[in-house]
PDB file of C-alpha atoms and ligand atoms in Angstrom:
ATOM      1  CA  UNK V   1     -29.337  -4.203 -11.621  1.00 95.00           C
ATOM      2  CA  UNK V   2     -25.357  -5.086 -11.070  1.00 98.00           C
ATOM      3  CA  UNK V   3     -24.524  -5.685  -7.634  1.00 98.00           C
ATOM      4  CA  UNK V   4     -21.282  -4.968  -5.879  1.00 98.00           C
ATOM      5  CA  UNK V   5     -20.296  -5.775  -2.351  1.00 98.00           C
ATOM      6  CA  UNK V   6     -18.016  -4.992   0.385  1.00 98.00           C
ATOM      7  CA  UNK V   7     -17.399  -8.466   2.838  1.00 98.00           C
ATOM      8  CA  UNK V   8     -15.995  -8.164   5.922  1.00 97.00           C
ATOM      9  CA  UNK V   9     -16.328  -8.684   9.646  1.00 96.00           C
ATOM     10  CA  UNK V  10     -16.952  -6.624  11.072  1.00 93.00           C
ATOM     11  CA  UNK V  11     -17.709  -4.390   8.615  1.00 94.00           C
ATOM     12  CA  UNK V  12     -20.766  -2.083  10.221  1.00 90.00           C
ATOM     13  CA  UNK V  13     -17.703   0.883  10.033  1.00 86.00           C
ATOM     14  CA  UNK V  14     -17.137   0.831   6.822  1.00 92.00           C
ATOM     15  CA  UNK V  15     -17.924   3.999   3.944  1.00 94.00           C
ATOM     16  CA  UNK V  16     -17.456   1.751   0.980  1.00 97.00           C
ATOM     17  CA  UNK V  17     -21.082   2.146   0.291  1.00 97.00           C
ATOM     18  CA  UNK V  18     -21.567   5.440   0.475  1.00 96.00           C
ATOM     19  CA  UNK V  19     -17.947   6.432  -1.411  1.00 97.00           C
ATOM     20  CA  UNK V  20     -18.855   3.674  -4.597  1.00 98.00           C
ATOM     21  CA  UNK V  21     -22.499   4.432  -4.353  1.00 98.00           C
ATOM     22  CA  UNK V  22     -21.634   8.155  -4.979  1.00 97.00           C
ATOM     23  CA  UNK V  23     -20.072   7.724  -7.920  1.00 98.00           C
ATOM     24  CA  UNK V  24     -22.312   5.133  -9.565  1.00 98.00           C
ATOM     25  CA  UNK V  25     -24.885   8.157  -9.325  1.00 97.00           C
ATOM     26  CA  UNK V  26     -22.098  10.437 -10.965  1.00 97.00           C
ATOM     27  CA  UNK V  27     -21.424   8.070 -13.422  1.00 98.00           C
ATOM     28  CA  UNK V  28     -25.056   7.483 -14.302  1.00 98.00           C
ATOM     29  CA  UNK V  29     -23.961   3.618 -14.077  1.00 98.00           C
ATOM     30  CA  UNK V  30     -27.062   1.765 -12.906  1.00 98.00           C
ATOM     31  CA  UNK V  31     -25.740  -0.472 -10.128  1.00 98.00           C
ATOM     32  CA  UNK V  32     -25.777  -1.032  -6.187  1.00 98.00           C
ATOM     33  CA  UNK V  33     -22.932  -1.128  -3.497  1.00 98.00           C
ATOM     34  CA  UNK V  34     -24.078  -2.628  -0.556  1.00 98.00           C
ATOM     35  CA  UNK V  35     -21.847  -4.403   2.699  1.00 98.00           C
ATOM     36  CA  UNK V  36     -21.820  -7.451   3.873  1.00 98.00           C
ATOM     37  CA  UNK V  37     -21.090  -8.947   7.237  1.00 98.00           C
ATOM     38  CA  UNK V  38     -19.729 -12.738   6.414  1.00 98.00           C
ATOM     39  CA  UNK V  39     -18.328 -15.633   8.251  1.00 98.00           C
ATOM     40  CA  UNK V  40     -15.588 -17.234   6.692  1.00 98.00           C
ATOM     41  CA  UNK V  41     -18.037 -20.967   5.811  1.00 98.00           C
ATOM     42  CA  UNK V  42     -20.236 -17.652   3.285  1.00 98.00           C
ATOM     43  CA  UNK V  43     -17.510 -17.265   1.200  1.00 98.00           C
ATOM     44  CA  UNK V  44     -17.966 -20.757  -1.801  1.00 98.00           C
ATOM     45  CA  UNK V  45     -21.768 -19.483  -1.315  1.00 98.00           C
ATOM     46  CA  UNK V  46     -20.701 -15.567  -2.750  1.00 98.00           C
ATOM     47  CA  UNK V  47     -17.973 -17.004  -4.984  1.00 97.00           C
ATOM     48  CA  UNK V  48     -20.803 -19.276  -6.847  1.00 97.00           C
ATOM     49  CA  UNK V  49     -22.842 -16.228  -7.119  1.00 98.00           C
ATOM     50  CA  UNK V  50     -20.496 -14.525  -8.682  1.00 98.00           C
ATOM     51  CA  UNK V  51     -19.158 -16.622 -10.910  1.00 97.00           C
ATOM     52  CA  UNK V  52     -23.407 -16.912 -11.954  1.00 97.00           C
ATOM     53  CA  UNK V  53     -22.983 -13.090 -12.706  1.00 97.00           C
ATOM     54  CA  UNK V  54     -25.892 -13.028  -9.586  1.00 98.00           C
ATOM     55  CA  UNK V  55     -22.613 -10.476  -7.965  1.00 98.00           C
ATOM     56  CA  UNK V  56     -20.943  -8.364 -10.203  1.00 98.00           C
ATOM     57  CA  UNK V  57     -18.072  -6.974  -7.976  1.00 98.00           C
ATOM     58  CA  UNK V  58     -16.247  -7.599  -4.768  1.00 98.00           C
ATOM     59  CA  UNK V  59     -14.603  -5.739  -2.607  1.00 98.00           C
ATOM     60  CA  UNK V  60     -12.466  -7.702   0.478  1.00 98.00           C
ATOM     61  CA  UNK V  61     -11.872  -6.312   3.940  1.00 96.00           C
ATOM     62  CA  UNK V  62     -10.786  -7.766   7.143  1.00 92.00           C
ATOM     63  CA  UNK V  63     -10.212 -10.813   7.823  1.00 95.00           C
ATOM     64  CA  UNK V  64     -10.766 -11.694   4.695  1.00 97.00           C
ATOM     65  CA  UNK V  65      -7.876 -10.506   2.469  1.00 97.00           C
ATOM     66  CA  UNK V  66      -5.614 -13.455   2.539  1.00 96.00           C
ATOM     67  CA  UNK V  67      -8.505 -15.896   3.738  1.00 97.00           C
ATOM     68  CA  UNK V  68     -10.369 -15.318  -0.141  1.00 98.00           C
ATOM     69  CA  UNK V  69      -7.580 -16.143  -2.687  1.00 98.00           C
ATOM     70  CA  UNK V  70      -7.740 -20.024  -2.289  1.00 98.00           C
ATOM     71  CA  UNK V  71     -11.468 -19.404  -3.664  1.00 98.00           C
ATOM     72  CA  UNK V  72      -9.928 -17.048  -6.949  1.00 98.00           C
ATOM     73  CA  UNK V  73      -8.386 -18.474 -10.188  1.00 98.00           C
ATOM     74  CA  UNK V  74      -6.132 -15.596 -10.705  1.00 98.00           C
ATOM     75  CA  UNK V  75      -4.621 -12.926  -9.172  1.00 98.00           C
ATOM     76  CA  UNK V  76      -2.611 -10.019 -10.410  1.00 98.00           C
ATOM     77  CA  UNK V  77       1.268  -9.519  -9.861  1.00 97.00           C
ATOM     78  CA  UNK V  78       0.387  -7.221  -6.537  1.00 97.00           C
ATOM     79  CA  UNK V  79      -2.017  -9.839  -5.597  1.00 98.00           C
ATOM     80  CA  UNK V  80      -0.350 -12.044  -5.721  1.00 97.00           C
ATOM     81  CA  UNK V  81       3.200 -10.859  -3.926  1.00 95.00           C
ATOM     82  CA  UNK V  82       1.443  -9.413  -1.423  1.00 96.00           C
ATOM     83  CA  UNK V  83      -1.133 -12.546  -0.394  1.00 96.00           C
ATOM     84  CA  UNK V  84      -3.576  -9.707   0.041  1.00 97.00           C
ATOM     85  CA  UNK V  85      -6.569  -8.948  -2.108  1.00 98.00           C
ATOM     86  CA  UNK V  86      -9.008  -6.113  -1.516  1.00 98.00           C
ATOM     87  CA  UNK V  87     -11.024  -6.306  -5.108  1.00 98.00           C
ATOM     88  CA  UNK V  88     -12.274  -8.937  -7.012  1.00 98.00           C
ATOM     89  CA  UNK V  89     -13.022  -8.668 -10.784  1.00 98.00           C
ATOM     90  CA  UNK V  90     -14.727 -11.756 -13.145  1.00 98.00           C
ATOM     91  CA  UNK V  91     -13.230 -11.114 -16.715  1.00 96.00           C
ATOM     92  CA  UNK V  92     -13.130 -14.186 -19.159  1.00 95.00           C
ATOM     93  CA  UNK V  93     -14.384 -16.467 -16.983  1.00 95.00           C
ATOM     94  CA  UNK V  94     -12.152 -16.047 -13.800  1.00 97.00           C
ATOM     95  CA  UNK V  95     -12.419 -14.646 -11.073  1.00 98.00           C
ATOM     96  CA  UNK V  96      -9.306 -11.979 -10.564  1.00 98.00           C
ATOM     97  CA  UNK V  97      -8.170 -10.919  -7.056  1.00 98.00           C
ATOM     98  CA  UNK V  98      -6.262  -7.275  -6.896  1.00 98.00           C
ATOM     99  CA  UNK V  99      -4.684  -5.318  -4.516  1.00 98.00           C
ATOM    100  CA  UNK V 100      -5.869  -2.017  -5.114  1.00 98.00           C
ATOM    101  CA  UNK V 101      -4.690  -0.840  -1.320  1.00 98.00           C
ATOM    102  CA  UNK V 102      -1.099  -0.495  -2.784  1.00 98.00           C
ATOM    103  CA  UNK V 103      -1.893   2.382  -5.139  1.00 98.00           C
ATOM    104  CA  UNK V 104      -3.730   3.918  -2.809  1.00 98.00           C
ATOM    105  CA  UNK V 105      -1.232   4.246  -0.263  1.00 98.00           C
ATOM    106  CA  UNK V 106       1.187   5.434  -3.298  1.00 98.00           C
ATOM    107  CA  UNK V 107      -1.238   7.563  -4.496  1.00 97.00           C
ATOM    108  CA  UNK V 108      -2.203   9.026  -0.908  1.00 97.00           C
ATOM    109  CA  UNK V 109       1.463   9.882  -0.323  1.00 97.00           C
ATOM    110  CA  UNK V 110       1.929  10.977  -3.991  1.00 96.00           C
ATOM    111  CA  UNK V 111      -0.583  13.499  -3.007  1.00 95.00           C
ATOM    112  CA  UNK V 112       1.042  14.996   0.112  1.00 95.00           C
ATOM    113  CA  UNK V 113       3.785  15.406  -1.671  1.00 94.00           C
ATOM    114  CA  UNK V 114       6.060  13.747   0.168  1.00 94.00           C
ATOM    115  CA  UNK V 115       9.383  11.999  -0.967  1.00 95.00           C
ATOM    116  CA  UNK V 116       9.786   8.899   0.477  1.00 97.00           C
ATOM    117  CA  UNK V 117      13.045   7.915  -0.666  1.00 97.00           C
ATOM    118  CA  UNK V 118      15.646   7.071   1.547  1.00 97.00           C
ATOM    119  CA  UNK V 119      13.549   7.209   4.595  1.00 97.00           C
ATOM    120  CA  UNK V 120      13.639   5.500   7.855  1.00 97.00           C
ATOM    121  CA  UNK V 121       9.637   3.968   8.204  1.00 98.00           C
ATOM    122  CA  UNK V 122       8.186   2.702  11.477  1.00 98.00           C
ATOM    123  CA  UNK V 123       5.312   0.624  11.587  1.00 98.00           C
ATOM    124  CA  UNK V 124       2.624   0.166  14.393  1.00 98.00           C
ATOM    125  CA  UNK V 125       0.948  -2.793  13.586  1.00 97.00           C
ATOM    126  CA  UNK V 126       0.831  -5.805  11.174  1.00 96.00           C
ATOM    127  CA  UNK V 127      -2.784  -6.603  10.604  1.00 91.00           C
ATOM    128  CA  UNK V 128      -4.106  -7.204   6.868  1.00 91.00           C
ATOM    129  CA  UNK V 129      -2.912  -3.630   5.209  1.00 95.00           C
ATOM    130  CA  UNK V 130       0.125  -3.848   6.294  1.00 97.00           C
ATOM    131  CA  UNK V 131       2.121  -6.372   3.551  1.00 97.00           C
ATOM    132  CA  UNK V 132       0.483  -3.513   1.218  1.00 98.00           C
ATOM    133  CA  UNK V 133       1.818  -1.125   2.952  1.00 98.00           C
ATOM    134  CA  UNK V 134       5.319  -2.377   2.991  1.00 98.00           C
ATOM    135  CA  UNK V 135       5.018  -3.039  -0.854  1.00 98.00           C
ATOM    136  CA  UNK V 136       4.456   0.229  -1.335  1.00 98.00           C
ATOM    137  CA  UNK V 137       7.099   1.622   0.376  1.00 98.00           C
ATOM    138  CA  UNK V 138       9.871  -0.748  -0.911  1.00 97.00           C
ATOM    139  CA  UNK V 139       8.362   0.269  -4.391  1.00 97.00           C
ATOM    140  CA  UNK V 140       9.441   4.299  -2.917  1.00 97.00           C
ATOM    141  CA  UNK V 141      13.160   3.121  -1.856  1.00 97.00           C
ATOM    142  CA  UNK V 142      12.689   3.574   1.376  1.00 98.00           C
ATOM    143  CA  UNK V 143      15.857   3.107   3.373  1.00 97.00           C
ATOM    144  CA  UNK V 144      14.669   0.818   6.366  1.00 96.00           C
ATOM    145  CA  UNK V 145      11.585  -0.452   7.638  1.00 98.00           C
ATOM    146  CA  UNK V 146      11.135  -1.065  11.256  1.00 98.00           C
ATOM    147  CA  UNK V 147       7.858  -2.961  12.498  1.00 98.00           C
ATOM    148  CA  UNK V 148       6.382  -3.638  15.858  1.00 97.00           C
ATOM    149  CA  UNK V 149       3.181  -5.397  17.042  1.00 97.00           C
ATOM    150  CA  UNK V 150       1.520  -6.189  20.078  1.00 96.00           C
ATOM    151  CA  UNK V 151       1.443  -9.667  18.730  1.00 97.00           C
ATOM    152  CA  UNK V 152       5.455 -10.338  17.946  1.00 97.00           C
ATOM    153  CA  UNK V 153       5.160 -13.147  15.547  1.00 97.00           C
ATOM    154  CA  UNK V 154       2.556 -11.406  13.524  1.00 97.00           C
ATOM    155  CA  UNK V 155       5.334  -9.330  12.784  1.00 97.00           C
ATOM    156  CA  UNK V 156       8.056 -11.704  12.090  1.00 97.00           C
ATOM    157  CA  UNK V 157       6.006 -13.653   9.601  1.00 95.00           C
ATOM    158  CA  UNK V 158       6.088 -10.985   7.565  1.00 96.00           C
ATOM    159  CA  UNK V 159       9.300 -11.358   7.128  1.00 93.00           C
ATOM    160  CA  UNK V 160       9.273 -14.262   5.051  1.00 89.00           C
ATOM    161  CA  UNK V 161       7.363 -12.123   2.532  1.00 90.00           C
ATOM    162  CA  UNK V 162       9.570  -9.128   2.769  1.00 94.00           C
ATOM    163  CA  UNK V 163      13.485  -9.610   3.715  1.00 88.00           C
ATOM    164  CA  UNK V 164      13.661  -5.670   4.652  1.00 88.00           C
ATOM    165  CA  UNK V 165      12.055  -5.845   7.814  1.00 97.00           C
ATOM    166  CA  UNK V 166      13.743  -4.949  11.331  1.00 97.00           C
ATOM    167  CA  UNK V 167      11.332  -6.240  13.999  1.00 97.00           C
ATOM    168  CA  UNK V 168      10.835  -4.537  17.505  1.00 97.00           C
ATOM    169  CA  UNK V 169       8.655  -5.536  20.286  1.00 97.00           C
ATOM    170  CA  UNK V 170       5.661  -3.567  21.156  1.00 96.00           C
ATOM    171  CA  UNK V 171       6.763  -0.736  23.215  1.00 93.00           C
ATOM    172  CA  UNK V 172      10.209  -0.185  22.473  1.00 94.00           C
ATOM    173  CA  UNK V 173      10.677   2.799  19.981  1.00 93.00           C
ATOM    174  CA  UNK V 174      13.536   3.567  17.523  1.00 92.00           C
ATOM    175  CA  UNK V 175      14.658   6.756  15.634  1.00 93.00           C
ATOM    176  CA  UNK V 176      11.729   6.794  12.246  1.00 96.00           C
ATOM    177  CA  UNK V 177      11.570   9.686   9.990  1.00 96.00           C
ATOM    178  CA  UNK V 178       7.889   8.135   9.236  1.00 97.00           C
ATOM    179  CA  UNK V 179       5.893   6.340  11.385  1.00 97.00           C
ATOM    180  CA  UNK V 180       2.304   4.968  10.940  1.00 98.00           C
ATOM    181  CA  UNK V 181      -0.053   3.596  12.322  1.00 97.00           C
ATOM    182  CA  UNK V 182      -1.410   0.620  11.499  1.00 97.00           C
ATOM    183  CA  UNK V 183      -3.160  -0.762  14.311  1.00 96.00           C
ATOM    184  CA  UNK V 184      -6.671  -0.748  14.869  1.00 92.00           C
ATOM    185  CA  UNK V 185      -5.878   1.487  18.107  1.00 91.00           C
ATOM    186  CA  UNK V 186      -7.662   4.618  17.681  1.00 85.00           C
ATOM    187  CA  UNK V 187     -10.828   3.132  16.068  1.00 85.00           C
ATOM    188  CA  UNK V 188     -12.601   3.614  19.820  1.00 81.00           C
ATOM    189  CA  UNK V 189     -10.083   6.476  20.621  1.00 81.00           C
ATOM    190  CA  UNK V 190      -7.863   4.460  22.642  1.00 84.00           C
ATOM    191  CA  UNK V 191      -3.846   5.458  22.695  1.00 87.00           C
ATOM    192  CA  UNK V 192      -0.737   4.348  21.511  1.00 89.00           C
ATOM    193  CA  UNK V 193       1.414   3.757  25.300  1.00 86.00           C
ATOM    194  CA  UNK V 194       4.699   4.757  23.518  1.00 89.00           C
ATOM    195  CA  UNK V 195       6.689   7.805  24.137  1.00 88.00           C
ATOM    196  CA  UNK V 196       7.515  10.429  20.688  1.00 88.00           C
ATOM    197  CA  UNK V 197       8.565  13.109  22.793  1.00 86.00           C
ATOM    198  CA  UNK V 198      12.270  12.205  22.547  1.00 84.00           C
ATOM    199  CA  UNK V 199      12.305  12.585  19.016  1.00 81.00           C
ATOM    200  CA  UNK V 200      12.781  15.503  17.474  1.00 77.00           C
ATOM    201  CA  UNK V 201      10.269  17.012  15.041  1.00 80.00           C
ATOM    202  CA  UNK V 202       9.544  17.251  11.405  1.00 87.00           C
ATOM    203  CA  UNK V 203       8.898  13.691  11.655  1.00 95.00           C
ATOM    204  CA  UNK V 204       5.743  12.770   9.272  1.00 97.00           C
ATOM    205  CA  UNK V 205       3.076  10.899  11.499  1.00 97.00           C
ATOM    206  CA  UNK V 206       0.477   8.733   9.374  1.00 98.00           C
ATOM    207  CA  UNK V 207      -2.493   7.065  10.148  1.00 97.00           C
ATOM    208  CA  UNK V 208      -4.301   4.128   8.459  1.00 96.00           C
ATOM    209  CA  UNK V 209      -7.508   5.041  10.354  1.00 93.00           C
ATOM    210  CA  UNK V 210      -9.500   8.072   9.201  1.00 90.00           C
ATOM    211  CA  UNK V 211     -12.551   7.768  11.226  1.00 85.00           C
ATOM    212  CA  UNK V 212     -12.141   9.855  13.614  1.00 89.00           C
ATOM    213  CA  UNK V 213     -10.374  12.314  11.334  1.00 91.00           C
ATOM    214  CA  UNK V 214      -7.556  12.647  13.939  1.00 94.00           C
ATOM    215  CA  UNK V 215      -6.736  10.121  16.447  1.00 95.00           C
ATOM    216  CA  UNK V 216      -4.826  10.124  19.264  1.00 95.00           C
ATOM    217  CA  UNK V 217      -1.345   9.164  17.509  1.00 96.00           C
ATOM    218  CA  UNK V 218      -1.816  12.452  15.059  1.00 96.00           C
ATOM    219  CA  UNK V 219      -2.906  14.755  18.046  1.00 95.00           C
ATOM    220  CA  UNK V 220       0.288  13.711  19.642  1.00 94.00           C
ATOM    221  CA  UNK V 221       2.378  13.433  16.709  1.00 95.00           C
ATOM    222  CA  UNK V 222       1.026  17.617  15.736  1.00 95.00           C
ATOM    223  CA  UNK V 223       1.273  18.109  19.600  1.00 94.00           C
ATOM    224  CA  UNK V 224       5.183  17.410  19.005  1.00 93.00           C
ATOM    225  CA  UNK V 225       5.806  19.726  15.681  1.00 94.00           C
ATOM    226  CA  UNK V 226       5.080  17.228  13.162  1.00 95.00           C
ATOM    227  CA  UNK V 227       3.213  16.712   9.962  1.00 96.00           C
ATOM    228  CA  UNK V 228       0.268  14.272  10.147  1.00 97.00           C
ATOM    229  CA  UNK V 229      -1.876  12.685   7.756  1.00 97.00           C
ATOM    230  CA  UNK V 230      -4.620  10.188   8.142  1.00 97.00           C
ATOM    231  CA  UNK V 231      -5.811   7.273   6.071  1.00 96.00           C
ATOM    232  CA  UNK V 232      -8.652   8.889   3.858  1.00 96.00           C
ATOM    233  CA  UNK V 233      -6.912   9.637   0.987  1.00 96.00           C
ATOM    234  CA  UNK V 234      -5.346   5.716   1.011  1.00 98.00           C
ATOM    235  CA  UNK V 235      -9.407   4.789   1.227  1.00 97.00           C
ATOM    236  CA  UNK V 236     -10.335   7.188  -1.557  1.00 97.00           C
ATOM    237  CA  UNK V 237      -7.951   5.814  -4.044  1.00 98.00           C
ATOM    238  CA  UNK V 238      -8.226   2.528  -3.312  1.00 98.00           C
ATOM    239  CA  UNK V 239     -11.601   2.732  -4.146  1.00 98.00           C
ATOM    240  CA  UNK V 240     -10.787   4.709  -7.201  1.00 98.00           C
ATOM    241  CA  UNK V 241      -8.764   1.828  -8.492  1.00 98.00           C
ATOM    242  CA  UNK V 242     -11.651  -0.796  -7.666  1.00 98.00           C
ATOM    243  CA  UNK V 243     -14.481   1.479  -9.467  1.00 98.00           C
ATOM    244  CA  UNK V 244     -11.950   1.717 -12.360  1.00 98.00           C
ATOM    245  CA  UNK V 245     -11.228  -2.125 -12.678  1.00 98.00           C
ATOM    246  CA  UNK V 246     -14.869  -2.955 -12.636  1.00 98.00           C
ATOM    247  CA  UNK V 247     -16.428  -0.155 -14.434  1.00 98.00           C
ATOM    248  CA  UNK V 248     -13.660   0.961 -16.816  1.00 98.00           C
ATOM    249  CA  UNK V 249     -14.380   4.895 -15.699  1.00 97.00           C
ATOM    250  CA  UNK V 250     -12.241   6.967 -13.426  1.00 98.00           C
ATOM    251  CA  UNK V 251     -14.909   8.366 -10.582  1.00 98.00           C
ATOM    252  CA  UNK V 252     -14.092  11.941  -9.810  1.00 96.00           C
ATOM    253  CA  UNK V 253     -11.842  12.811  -6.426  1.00 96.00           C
ATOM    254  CA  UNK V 254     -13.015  16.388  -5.365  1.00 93.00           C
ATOM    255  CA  UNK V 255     -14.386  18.576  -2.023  1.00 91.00           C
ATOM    256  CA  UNK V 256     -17.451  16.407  -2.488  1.00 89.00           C
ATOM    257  CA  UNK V 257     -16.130  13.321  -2.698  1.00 90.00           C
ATOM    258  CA  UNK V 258     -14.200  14.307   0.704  1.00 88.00           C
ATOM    259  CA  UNK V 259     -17.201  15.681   2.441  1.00 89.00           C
ATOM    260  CA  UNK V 260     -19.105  12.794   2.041  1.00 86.00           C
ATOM    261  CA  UNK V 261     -16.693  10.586   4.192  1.00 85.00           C
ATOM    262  CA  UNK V 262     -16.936  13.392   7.281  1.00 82.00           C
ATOM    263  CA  UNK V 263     -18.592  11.171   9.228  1.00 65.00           C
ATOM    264  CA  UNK V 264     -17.229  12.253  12.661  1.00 57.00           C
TER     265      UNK V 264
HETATM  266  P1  ATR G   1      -6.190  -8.379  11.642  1.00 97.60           P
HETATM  267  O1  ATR G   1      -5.104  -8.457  12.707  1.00 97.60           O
HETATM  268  O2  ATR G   1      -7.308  -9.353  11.846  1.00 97.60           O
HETATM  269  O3  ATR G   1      -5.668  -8.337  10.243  1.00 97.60           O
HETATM  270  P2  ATR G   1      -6.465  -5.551  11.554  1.00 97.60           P
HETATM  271  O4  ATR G   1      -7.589  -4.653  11.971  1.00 97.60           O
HETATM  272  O5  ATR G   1      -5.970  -5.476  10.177  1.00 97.60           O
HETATM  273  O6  ATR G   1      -6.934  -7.012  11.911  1.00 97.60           O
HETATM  274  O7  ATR G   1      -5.230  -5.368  12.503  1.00 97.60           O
HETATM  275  C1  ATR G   1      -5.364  -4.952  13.781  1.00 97.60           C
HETATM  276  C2  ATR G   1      -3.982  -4.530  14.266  1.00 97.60           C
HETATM  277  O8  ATR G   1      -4.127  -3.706  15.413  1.00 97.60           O
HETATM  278  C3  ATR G   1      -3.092  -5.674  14.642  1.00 97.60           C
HETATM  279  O9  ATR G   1      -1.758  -5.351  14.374  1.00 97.60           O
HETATM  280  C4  ATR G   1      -3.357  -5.765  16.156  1.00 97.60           C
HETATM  281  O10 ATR G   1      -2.338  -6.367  16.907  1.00 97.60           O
HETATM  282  P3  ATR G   1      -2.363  -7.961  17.166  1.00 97.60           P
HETATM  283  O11 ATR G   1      -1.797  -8.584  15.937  1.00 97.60           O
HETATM  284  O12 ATR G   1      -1.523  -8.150  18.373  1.00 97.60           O
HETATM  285  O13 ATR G   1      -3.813  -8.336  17.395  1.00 97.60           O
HETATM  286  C5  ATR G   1      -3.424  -4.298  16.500  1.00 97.60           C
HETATM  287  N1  ATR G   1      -4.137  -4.046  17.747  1.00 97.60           N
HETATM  288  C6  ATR G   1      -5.464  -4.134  17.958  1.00 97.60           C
HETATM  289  N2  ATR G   1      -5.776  -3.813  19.223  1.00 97.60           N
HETATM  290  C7  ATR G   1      -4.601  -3.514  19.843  1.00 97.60           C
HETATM  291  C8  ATR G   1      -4.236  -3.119  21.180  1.00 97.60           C
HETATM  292  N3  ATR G   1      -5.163  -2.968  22.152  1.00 97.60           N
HETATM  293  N4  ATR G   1      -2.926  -2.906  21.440  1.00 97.60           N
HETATM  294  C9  ATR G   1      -1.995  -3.069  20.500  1.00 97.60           C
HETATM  295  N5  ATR G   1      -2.258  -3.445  19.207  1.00 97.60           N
HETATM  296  C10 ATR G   1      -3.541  -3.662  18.900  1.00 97.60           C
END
C-alpha cells in the first residue's frame, strides 16, 4: 500500500489526513495519508525512505518548509523562488520539492471573485506561508504590499526575496484595501491588539487560519462592514494541487469536501 505523509511540528491540528484520505477513497486509489510529528535530525531518515519507494509522497508543514530543500535534488520554479516547499514528489529518480500553497492562495481568491489588481495588501505576520503568499500576490499586480510582524526582522528578511515590501512594526497600522492574517494568532482564539475601526469599510479581511471558521480578526473585520474570508479554500486547493502532482487525478472540490473540514 503507497504511503503519503504530512511532517510537521506540531502538526496534531492538521486535516491533511482526513482532506487526502477522502479522496483516495473517491478515487478508488489504494493508498494511506497519515501525519507525522518530526524533529528536524528525522528528516535524512524519511528522505532515505523515500527515495527506497518505502514513502510515496510528502507533504511539508511548519517549520519545515525551508528547513527540507537542502535534503531535495530539485525543485520547481515556485519552489524554488519562494525557498518554500509544501509537497514533495520522486519522479525519475529525484526527489522534487513544490510549492503548491501559491495556487492555492490564487485559486482561493480566484474563487471569491475578487480582483486583486492594483490593490493596497497588508500583511500580519511572516511565518512560513507568507513568501507564498507574497508570490502570489505580485503574480495579481498588486499595487503595494505592506508587512508587519511581532518579530521585525522576520519581516525585513523577506525583503531580500521580494524588493516590493514596505515594512511596519507590529502595532502600527496603515491604510490596506486587503489585509490578512497571517499569524498564528487566532489558532487558541487570541486577538489581534490593533485598531480597524478608523478605516473605512469595504475593506476585504482574510485569514490564513480556518480552524475556527471565524476568528477574532474576521469577527472584527464583519463587525466593521467588511468582507471576510478565511483560509479553507487556500487549504483545499493546495491539497488539490499535491493529490494532482502525485496521483495524476484532479480530486473533486464540492459541499462534501467542505463539510468534512467543519471541525469546529
Ligand atoms: P514560523 O514562524 O515558525 O514559520 P508560523 O506558524 O508560520 O511559524 O508563523 C507564526 C506567525 O505568527 C509568525 O509571524 C509569528 O510572529 P514571530 O515571527 O514574531 O514569532 C506570529 N505570532 C505568533 N504568536 C504571536 C503573538 N502572540 N503575537 C504576534 N504575532 C504572533
Amino acid at each position: 500500500m503507497k504511503k503519503y505523509f504530512v511532517i510537521g511540528n506540531p502538526i496534531y491540528h492538521s486535516l491533511s489526513p482526513k482532506l487526502h484520505n477522502y479522496w483516495l477513497k473517491e478515487n478508488n486509489i489504494e493508498a494511506v495519508y497519515d501525519k507525522k510529528k518530526i524533529e528536524e535530525k528525522d528528516l535524512q531518515d524519511l528522505i532515505t525512505k523515500f527515495k527506497e519507494k518505502q514513502i510515496n509522497g510528502i507533504n511539508v508543514t511548519v517549520p519545515f518548509k525551508k528547513i527540507v530543500i537542502p535534503y531535495l535534488d530539485k525543485l520547481s520554479l515556485e519552489a524554488e523562488q519562494t525557498q518554500s516547499v509544501n509537497t514533495i514528489i520522486f519522479s525519475n529518480d529525484k526527489l522534487i520539492g513544490h510549492n503548491t500553497d501559491i495556487l492555492g492562495f490564487e485559486k482561493a481568491i480566484k474563487n471569491l471573485n475578487f480582483d486583486m489588481q492594483g490593490k493596497k495588501i497588508f500583511i500580519l505576520g511572516a511565518g512560513g506561508v507568507v513568501p507564498s503568499i507574497i508570490f502570489a500576490l505580485n503574480k495579481m499586480k498588486v499595487s503595494k504590499i505592506l508587512i508587519s510582524n511581532r518579530t521585525k526582522k522576520k519581516a525585513e528578511d523577506l525583503k531580500s526575496q521580494f524588493h516590493n515590501l514596505d515594512v511596519l512594526d507590529w502595532g502600527d497600522i496603515s491604510d490596506f484595501d486587503v489585509i490578512i492574517n497571517a499569524t498564528s494568532l487566532g489558532l487558541n482564539k487570541e486577538s489581534i491588539n490593533l485598531d480597524f475601526s478608523k478605516f473605512t469599510n469595504n475593506k476585504l479581511f482574510y485569514d490564513v487560519i480556518y480552524n475556527p471558521s471565524e476568528t477574532n480578526f474576521l469577527k472584527v473585520g464583519k463587525k466593521l462592514g467588511n468582507r471576510t474570508e478565511n483560509g479553507k479554500l487556500m487549504f483545499i486547493y493546495q491539497a488539490f494541487e499535491a493529490f494532482k502532482l502525485w496521483h495524476g487525478i484532479e480530486p473533486q472540490i464540492n459541499s462534501d469536501t467542505l463539510e468534512i473540514l467543519n471541525n469546529d
